[in-house]
Coordinates of C-alpha atoms and ligand atoms in Angstrom, one line a residue:
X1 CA 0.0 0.0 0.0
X2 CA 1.3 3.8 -0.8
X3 CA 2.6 5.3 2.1
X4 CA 2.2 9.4 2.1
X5 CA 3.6 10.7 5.1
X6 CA 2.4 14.4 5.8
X7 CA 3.4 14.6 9.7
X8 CA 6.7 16.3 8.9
X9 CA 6.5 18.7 12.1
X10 CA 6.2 15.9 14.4
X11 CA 9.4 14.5 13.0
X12 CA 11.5 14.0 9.9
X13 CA 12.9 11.5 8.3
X14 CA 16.9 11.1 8.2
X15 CA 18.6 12.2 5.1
X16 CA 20.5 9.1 4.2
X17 CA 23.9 11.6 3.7
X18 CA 23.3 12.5 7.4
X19 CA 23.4 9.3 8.2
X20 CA 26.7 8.6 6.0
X21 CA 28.0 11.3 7.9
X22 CA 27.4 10.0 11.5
X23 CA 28.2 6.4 10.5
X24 CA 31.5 6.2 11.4
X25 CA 31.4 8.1 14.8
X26 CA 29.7 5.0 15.8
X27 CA 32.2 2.9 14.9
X28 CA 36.2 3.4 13.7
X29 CA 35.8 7.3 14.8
X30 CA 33.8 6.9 18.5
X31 CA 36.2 9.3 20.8
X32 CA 35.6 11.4 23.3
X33 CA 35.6 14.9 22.5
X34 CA 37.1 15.7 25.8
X35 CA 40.0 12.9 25.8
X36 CA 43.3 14.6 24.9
X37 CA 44.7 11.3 22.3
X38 CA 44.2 11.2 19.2
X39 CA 41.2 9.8 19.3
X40 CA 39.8 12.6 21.1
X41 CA 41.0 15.3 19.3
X42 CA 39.5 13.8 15.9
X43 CA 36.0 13.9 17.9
X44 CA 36.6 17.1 18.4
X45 CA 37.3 18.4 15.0
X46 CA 34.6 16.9 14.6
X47 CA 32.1 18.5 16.8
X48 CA 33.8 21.8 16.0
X49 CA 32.8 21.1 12.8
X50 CA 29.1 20.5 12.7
X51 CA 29.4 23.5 15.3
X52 CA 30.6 25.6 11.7
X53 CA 27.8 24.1 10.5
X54 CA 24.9 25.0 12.6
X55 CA 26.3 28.2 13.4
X56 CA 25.7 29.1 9.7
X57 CA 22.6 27.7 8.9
X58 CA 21.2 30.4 11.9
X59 CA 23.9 33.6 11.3
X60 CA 25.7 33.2 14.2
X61 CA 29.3 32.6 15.4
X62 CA 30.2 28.9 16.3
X63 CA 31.2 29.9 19.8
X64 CA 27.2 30.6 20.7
X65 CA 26.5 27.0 19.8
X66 CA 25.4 24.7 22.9
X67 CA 24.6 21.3 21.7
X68 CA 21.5 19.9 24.0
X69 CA 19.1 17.0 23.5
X70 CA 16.6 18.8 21.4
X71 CA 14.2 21.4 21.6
X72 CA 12.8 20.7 24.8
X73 CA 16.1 21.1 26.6
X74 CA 17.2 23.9 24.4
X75 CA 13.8 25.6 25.6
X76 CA 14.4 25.1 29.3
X77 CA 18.3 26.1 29.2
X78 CA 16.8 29.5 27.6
X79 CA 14.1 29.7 30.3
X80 CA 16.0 28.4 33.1
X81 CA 19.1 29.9 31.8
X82 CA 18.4 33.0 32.7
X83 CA 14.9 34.1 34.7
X84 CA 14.3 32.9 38.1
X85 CA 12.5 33.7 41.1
X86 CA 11.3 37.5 41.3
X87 CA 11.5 38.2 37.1
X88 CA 8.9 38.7 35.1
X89 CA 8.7 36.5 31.8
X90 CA 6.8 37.5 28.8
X91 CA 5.9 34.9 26.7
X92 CA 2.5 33.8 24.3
X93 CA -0.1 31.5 24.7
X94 CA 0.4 29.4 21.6
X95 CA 4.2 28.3 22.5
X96 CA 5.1 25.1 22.4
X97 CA 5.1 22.8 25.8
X98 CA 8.3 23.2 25.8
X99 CA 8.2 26.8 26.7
X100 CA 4.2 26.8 28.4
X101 CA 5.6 24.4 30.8
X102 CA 9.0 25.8 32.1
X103 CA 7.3 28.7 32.4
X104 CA 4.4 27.4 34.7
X105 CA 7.1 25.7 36.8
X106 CA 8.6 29.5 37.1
X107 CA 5.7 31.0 38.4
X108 CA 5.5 27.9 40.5
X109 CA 8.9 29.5 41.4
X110 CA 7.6 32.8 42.1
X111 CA 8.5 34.1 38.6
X112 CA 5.5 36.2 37.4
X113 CA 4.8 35.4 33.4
X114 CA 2.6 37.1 31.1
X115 CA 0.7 34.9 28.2
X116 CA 0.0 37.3 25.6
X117 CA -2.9 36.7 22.9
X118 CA -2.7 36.1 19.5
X119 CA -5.1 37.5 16.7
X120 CA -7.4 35.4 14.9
X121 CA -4.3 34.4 11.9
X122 CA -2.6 33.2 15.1
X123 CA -0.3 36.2 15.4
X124 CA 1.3 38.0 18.6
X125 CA 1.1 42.0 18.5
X126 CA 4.6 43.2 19.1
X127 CA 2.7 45.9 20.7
X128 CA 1.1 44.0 23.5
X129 CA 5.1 42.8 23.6
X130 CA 5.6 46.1 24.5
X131 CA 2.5 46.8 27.0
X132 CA 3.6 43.9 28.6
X133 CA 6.9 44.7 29.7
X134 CA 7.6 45.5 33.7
X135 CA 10.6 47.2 35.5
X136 CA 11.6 43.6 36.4
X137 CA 10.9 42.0 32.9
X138 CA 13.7 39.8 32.3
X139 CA 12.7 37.8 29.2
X140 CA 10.5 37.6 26.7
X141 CA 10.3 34.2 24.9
X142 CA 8.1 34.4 21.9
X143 CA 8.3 31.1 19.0
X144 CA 9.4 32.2 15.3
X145 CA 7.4 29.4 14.0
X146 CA 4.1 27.6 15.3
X147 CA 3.8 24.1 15.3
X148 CA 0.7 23.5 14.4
X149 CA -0.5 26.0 12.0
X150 CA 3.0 26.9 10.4
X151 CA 2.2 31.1 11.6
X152 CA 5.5 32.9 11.7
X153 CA 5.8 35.8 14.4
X154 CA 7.3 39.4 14.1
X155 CA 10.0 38.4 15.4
X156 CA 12.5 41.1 14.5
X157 CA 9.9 43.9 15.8
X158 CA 9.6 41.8 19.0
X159 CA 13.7 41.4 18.9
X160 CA 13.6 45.4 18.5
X161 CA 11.2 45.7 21.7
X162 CA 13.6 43.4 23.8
X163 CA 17.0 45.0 22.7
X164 CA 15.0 49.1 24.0
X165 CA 13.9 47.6 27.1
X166 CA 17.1 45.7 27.4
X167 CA 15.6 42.7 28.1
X168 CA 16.7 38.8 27.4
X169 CA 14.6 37.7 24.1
X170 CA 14.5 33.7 23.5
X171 CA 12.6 32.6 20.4
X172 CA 12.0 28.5 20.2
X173 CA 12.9 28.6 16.3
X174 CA 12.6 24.5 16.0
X175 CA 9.5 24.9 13.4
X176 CA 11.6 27.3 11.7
X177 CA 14.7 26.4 11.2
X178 CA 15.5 24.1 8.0
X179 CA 12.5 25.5 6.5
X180 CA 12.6 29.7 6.3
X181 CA 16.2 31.6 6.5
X182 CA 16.2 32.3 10.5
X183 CA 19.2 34.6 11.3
X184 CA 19.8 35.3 15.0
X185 CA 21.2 39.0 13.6
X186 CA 18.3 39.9 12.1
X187 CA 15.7 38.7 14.9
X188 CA 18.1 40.8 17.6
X189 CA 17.2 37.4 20.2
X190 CA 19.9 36.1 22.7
X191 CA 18.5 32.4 22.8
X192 CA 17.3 30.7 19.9
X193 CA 16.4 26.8 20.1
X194 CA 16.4 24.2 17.3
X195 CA 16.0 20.7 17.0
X196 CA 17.5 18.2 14.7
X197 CA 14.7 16.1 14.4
X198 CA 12.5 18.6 12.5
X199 CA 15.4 19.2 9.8
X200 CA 16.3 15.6 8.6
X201 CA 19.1 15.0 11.5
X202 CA 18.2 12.4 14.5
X203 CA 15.8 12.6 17.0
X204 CA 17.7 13.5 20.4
X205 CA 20.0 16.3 18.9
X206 CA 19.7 20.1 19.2
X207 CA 20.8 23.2 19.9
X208 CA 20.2 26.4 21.5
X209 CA 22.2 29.5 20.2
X210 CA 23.5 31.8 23.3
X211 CA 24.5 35.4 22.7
X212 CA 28.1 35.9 23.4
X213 CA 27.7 38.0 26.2
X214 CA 24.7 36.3 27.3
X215 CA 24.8 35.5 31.2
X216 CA 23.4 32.0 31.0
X217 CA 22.7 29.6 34.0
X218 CA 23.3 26.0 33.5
X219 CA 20.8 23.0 34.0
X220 CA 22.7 20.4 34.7
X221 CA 25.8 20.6 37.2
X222 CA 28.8 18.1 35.5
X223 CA 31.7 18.6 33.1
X224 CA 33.1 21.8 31.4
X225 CA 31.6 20.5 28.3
X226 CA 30.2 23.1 25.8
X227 CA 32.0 25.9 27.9
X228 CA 30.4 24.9 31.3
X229 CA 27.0 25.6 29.8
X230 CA 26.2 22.1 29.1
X231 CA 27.2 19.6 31.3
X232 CA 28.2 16.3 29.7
X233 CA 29.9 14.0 27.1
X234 CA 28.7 15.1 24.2
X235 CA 26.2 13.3 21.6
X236 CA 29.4 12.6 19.1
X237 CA 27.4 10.9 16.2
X238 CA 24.1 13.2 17.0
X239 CA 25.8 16.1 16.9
X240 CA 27.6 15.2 13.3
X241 CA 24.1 14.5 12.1
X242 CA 22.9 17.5 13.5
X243 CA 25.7 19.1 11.5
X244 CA 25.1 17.3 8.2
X245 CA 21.5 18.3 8.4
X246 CA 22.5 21.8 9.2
X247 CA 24.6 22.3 6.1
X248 CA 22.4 20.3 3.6
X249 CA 19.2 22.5 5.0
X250 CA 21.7 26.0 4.1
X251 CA 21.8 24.5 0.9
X252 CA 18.1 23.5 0.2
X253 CA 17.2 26.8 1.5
X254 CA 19.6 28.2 -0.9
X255 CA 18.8 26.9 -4.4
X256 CA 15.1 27.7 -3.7
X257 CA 13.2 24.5 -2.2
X258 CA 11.7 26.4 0.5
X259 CA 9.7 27.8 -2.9
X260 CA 9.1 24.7 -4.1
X261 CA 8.2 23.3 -0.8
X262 CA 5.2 26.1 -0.6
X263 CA 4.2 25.5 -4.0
X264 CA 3.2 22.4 -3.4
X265 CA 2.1 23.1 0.1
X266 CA -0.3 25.6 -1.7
X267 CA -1.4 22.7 -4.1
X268 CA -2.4 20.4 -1.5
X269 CA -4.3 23.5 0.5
X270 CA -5.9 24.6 -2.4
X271 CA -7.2 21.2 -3.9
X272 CA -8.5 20.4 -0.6
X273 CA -10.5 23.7 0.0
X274 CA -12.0 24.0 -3.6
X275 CA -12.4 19.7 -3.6
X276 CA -14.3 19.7 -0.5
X277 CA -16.7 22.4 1.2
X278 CA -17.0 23.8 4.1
X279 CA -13.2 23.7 4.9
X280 CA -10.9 26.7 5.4
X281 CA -7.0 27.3 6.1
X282 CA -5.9 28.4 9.9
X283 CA -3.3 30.8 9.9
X284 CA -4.0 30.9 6.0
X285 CA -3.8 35.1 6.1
X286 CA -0.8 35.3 7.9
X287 CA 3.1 35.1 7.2
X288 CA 4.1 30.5 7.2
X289 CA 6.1 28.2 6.8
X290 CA 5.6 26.6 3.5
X291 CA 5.5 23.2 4.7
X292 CA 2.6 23.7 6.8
X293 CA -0.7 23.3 6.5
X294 CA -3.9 23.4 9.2
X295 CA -7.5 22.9 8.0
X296 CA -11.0 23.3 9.3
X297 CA -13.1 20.4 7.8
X298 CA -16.5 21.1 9.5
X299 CA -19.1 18.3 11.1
X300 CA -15.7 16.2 11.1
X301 CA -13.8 14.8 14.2
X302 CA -10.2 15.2 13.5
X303 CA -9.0 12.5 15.5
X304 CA -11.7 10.2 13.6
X305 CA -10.6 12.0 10.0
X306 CA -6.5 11.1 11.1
X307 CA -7.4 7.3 11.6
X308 CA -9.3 7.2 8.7
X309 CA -6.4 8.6 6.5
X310 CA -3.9 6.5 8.3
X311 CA -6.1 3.2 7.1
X312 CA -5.4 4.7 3.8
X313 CA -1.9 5.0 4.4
X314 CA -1.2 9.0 5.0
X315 CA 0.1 10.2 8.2
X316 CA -1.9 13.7 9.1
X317 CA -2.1 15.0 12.8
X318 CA -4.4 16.9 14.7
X319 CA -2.4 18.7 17.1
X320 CA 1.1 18.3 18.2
X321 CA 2.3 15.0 18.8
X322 CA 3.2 15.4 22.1
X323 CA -0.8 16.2 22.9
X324 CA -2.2 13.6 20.6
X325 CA -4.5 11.4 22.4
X326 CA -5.9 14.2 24.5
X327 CA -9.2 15.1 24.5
X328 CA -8.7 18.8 24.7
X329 CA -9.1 20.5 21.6
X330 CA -5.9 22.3 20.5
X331 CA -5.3 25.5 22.6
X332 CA -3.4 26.9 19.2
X333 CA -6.6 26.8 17.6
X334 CA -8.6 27.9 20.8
X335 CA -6.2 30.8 21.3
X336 CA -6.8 31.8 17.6
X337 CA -10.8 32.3 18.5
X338 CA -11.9 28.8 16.6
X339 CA -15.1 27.1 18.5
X340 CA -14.1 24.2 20.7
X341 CA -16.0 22.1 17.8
X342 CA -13.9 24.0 14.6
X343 CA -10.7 23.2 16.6
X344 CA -11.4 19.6 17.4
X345 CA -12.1 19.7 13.3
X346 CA -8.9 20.9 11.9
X347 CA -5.9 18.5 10.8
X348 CA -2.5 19.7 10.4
X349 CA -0.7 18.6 7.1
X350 CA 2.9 19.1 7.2
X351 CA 5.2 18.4 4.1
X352 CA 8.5 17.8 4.0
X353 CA 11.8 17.5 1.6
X354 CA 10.6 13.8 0.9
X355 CA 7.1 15.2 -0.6
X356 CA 6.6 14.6 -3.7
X357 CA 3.7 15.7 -6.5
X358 CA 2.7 12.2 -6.6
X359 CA 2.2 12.3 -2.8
X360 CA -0.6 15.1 -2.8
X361 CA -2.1 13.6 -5.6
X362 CA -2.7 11.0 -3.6
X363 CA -3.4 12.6 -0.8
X364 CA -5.9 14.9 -2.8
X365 CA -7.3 12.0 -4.4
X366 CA -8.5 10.2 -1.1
X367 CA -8.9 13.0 1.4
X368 CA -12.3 14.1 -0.5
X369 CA -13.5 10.5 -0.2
X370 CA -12.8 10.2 3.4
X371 CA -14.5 13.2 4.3
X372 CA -17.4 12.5 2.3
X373 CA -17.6 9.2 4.0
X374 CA -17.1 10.5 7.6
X375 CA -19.5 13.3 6.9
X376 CA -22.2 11.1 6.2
X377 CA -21.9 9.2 8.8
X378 CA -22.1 12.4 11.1
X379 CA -25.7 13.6 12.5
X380 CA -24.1 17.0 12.6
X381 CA -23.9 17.4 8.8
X382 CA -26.9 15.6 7.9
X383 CA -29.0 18.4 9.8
X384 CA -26.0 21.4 9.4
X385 CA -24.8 20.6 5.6
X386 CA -27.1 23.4 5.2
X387 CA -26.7 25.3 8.6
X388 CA -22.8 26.5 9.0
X389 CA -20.8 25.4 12.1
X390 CA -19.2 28.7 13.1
Ligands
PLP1 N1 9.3 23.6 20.1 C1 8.5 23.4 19.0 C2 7.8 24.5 18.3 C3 8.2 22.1 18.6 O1 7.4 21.8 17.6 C4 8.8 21.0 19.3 C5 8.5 19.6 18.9 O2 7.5 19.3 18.4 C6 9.7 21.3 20.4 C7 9.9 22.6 20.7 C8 10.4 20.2 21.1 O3 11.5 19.7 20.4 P1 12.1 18.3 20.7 O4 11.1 17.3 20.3 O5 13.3 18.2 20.0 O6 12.3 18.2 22.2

């Protein structure tokens, strides 16, 4: 049966030259970057290497690389690294777990934190940003890219606020990265996370990009690895792949695929809305990714319309994997203003470098049919195909 996988911002797969690359740190290259033989010093080069490498692909100098785990950990070093008890954090209410959660466990600490709104695209106002900030502000921590609708955030305006107020600005750039140019000189942030997973490098691999000059805390008390910011040995074989990934998402960004990407994106977002009624985009007015894409299907239970694609072999999502299996609605969507019952309708389609033409095809081909199906099968519809869930 075709497999069409359209789940590419839970995770991606690896590039097959990433893992080439990190093959032989396994094996005749393993070392510890730390050691002072040989053997260490040719782990080394090589971690100063995919350092280069990630550096570049986000603007900044390799000395403000700190490998981590992922995002999650890159997220909390930000968070961690620098507010505590008595600041005030500024942050969104669409973020990521990631960053919703560290910052509950600050106020928890006796950090205040502010969750701004967004507007109905999904979108922060940099001037609520601004209203927001306090004498005691210490960060403001606001994501470049939304997971589950693609929306990409003012960033550089809300980099601009932080730098006036002098104030620490973090941005959790993992749905970004690999897909739009992100360069921390043009946002004006301190912290910026990334994951490898969500760029074609493994799972477990990440990093978070520290403003020389930065004063950052550390999580974990250990080694002087990563310049005492980030206790212990290193991921050797991660990080490569990390690197790899890094370098061959510069390039793809480069010759135009991000283009491409969106082009298709748009065919799959457009065939769907004109192939089958009553659907509309989230986010669809405002500045995204071009791999992402979230749709209202109305009288339709997402969770119900992601099995029934899965039996058909595409891989769809209706929130982020990491909340899949809840009940709750999405709070991206509820943040946005949808109805509890529009939210709990919407699927998120997310391409990737693998997509093909032939993939949405298919995926345009049977999506219709599914609906149909699940639509007639739904009391909802049968009384409201006329009357208009809103
Ligand atoms: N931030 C965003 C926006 C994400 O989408 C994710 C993963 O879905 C994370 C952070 C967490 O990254 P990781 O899975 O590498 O811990």
């Amino acid at each position: 049966m075709r497999k069409v996988y359209l789940d590419n911002n839970a995770t991606t797969p690896l590039l097959p030259e990433v893992f080439e690359a990190m093959r032989p740190y396994f094996f005749e290259r393993f070392g510890n970057p730390s050691s002072s033989h040989e053997r260490g010093q040719q782990a080394r080069a090589a971690l100063e290497q995919a350092r280069v490498q990630v550096a570049e692909l986000i603007g900044a100098r390799p000395g403000e690389i700190v490998f981590t785990s992922g995002g999650t950990e890159g997220d909390n070093l930000a968070i961690f690294g620098v507010a505590g008890p008595g600041d005030h954090v500024i942050t969104s209410a669409i973020e990521h777990h990631a960053v919703l959660n560290a910052c509950k466990r600050l106020e928890s600490l006796g950090a205040p934190v502010t969750y701004l709104p967004v507007d109905g695209q999904g979108r922060v106002d940099p001037g609520d940003v601004r209203t927001a900030l306090r004498p005691n502000t210490r960060l403001i921590s606001v994501m470049m890219a939304n997971n589950e609708t693609g929306v990409v955030q003012a960033v550089e305006e809300i980099g601009r606020i932080a730098a006036e107020a002098d104030v620490w600005f973090h941005t959790d750039a993992v749905q970004a990265a690999g897909k739009i140019v992100v360069n921390v000189d043009q946002i004006g942030c301190d912290l910026l996370a990334i994951s490898g997973h969500k760029l074609n490098a493994p799972q477990g691999t990440g990093a978070l990009f520290v403003r020389a000059g930065t004063t950052l805390r550390a999580m974990f008390q250990g080694g002087p690895q990563e310049r005492g910011r980030r206790a212990g040995t290193e991921n050797l074989p991660g990080v490569v792949g990390l690197g790899r990934g890094s370098a061959l998402a510069r390039e793809w960004l480069a010759v135009g695929k991000g283009e491409e990407l969106g082009a298709l994106r748009d065919r799959l977002e457009r065939g769907i809305t004109q192939q089958v009624e009553r659907t509309r985009v989230n986010g669809g007015g405002a500045p995204r990714t071009p791999n992402t894409s979230n749709i209202v299907f109305e009288c339709v239970a997402g969770g119900a319309l992601a099995d029934a694609l899965d039996l058909e072999g595409i891989c769809v999502s209706t929130g982020s994997a990491c909340s899949s299996g809840s009940a709750q609605p999405p709070y991206v969507l509820l943040a946005m203003g949808l109805a509890p019952e529009l939210a709990h309708a919407s699927i998120r389609f997310s391409l990737g470098k693998q997509t093909s033409q032939d993939d949405v095809a298919f995926a345009l081909e049977r999506v219709p049919t599914v609906v149909t199906k699940l639509r007639a099968m739904s009391p909802l519809w049968e009384k409201g195909s006329a009357k208009a869930q809103t």
